[in-house]
C-alpha cells in the first residue's frame, strides 16, 4: 500500500470512512472545564483558545508531555507549547493549567482530573478538545476513567482532505487514523475505555488498511 503522500483512491476512501467514524458531532455547550489533549497538531490549541474566548469554559487544561512524533516539534512538551500558543491568542495565563507529564490519552484524562481537583475546581462536565480523528477515543477513555464528568468532544471543523493538506503527511495521518481505531477496538478488553460499536463498513476499511500496511513492510 502506499499510504505515503499519494494514497490510492481505495485507501483514501477507507481512511475518509474511518475519519468520519471518529467524529461524534457533539453540540457544543458550556462546560466546567476544557481539556486540550496534546498531540502533533497545534490546531488543538488554536481551537481551545477560541472556545475559551467564546465563554464555553472558565479554565483550560493543556495535557501532554512528548511522543516520538512531537519531541522535535515541541521540545519542551506538548502542553507547554499549546499553552504558550493559547496565550498568544488571548487566553489569560491564569485561566490555564499545564499538565506536562501525560504520555497517553488515559494519562491525559487522569492527570487533568487530578490537576483540576488540586486547583479545587468543581467539575461536572468537560469539553475534550482534540484532533478531529481522536474524538471517539477521547470520549471512550473519559467515560471509563472519569464517568462522573459529562464529556463534550470538540475538534477543528475541517474536512479530511483539508486536514491532509494542513498536516502535509498523508501517511502520518492515515496511520494515526488506523491506530486510533485499533485502540477503540482493543482497549475496552484491557480496561482502558468503554466499548464502542464499530459498523461493518468501518471494520472493512480498517482491515484493508491494516493489510496494506503489512504489505508495505513485507520484504520483496
CSV table of C-alpha atoms in Angstrom, one decimal, residues 45-164:
chain,number,residue,atom,x,y,z
A,45,UNK,CA,-4.6,24.8,21.0
A,46,UNK,CA,-6.0,27.3,18.5
A,47,UNK,CA,-9.4,25.8,18.8
A,48,UNK,CA,-9.2,25.6,22.6
A,49,UNK,CA,-8.3,29.3,22.7
A,50,UNK,CA,-11.3,30.2,20.6
A,51,UNK,CA,-13.7,28.1,22.7
A,52,UNK,CA,-12.4,29.7,25.8
A,53,UNK,CA,-12.9,33.2,24.4
A,54,UNK,CA,-16.4,32.2,23.4
A,55,UNK,CA,-17.1,31.6,27.1
A,56,UNK,CA,-17.6,27.8,26.9
A,57,UNK,CA,-15.4,27.1,30.0
A,58,UNK,CA,-13.7,29.2,32.6
A,59,UNK,CA,-10.5,27.1,32.9
A,60,UNK,CA,-8.4,25.3,30.3
A,61,UNK,CA,-6.1,22.4,31.0
A,62,UNK,CA,-3.4,21.5,28.4
A,63,UNK,CA,-2.2,18.0,28.9
A,64,UNK,CA,0.8,16.3,27.3
A,65,UNK,CA,4.5,15.5,27.5
A,66,UNK,CA,6.2,14.3,24.4
A,67,UNK,CA,6.0,11.4,22.0
A,68,UNK,CA,8.2,10.3,19.1
A,69,UNK,CA,6.0,12.4,16.7
A,70,UNK,CA,6.2,15.6,18.8
A,71,UNK,CA,9.6,15.7,20.5
A,72,UNK,CA,11.3,17.6,17.8
A,73,UNK,CA,8.4,20.0,17.2
A,74,UNK,CA,7.6,20.6,20.8
A,75,UNK,CA,10.8,20.1,22.7
A,76,UNK,CA,9.5,21.5,26.0
A,77,UNK,CA,6.4,19.3,25.8
A,78,UNK,CA,3.1,19.5,24.1
A,79,UNK,CA,1.2,21.1,27.0
A,80,UNK,CA,3.8,23.9,27.4
A,81,UNK,CA,3.8,24.8,23.7
A,82,UNK,CA,0.0,24.6,23.5
A,83,UNK,CA,-0.4,26.9,26.5
A,84,UNK,CA,2.0,29.4,25.1
A,85,UNK,CA,0.2,29.4,21.8
A,86,UNK,CA,-3.2,29.9,23.5
A,87,UNK,CA,-1.8,32.8,25.5
A,88,UNK,CA,-0.8,34.5,22.2
A,89,UNK,CA,-4.4,34.1,21.1
A,90,UNK,CA,-5.8,35.9,24.1
A,91,UNK,CA,-6.3,33.3,26.8
A,92,UNK,CA,-5.1,34.7,30.2
A,93,UNK,CA,-2.3,32.6,31.7
A,94,UNK,CA,-4.3,32.5,34.9
A,95,UNK,CA,-7.0,30.5,33.2
A,96,UNK,CA,-4.6,27.8,32.0
A,97,UNK,CA,-3.4,24.8,33.9
A,98,UNK,CA,-0.4,23.0,32.3
A,99,UNK,CA,-0.2,19.2,32.8
A,100,UNK,CA,3.2,18.3,31.4
A,101,UNK,CA,3.5,14.6,32.2
A,102,UNK,CA,0.8,12.6,30.3
A,103,UNK,CA,2.1,10.2,27.7
A,104,UNK,CA,-1.2,8.7,26.5
A,105,UNK,CA,-4.9,9.5,26.5
A,106,UNK,CA,-5.6,7.7,29.7
A,107,UNK,CA,-3.0,9.8,31.5
A,108,UNK,CA,-4.3,12.9,29.8
A,109,UNK,CA,-7.7,12.3,31.5
A,110,UNK,CA,-6.3,11.0,34.8
A,111,UNK,CA,-3.7,13.8,35.3
A,112,UNK,CA,-6.1,16.5,34.1
A,113,UNK,CA,-8.6,15.3,36.6
A,114,UNK,CA,-6.0,15.5,39.4
A,115,UNK,CA,-4.9,18.9,38.3
A,116,UNK,CA,-8.4,20.3,38.4
A,117,UNK,CA,-9.0,18.7,41.7
A,118,UNK,CA,-5.8,20.1,43.0
A,119,UNK,CA,-6.9,23.6,41.9
A,120,UNK,CA,-10.2,23.0,43.8
A,121,UNK,CA,-12.3,23.4,40.6
A,122,UNK,CA,-15.6,21.6,40.8
A,123,UNK,CA,-16.2,19.7,37.6
A,124,UNK,CA,-19.4,18.1,36.3
A,125,UNK,CA,-18.7,18.4,32.6
A,126,UNK,CA,-15.6,18.5,30.4
A,127,UNK,CA,-15.0,19.8,26.9
A,128,UNK,CA,-12.4,17.5,25.4
A,129,UNK,CA,-10.6,19.3,22.6
A,130,UNK,CA,-8.6,17.0,20.3
A,131,UNK,CA,-7.6,16.3,16.8
A,132,UNK,CA,-10.6,15.6,14.6
A,133,UNK,CA,-9.9,11.8,14.4
A,134,UNK,CA,-9.3,11.5,18.2
A,135,UNK,CA,-12.8,12.5,19.4
A,136,UNK,CA,-14.3,9.0,19.7
A,137,UNK,CA,-11.2,7.5,21.5
A,138,UNK,CA,-11.1,10.5,23.9
A,139,UNK,CA,-14.9,10.0,24.6
A,140,UNK,CA,-14.4,6.3,25.2
A,141,UNK,CA,-11.5,6.9,27.5
A,142,UNK,CA,-13.1,9.6,29.7
A,143,UNK,CA,-16.3,7.5,30.0
A,144,UNK,CA,-14.2,4.8,31.6
A,145,UNK,CA,-11.7,6.8,33.6
A,146,UNK,CA,-13.9,9.7,34.8
A,147,UNK,CA,-17.6,8.6,34.4
A,148,UNK,CA,-18.8,11.4,36.7
A,149,UNK,CA,-17.8,14.1,34.2
A,150,UNK,CA,-20.2,14.5,31.2
A,151,UNK,CA,-17.9,14.8,28.1
A,152,UNK,CA,-18.4,17.1,25.1
A,153,UNK,CA,-16.0,16.4,22.3
A,154,UNK,CA,-14.7,19.3,20.1
A,155,UNK,CA,-12.2,19.5,17.3
A,156,UNK,CA,-11.4,21.7,14.4
A,157,UNK,CA,-14.2,22.0,11.8
A,158,UNK,CA,-12.2,20.7,8.8
A,159,UNK,CA,-12.6,18.2,6.0
A,160,UNK,CA,-10.4,15.1,5.7
A,161,UNK,CA,-8.8,16.5,2.5
A,162,UNK,CA,-8.2,19.9,4.1
A,163,UNK,CA,-6.6,18.2,7.1
A,164,UNK,CA,-4.3,16.2,4.9
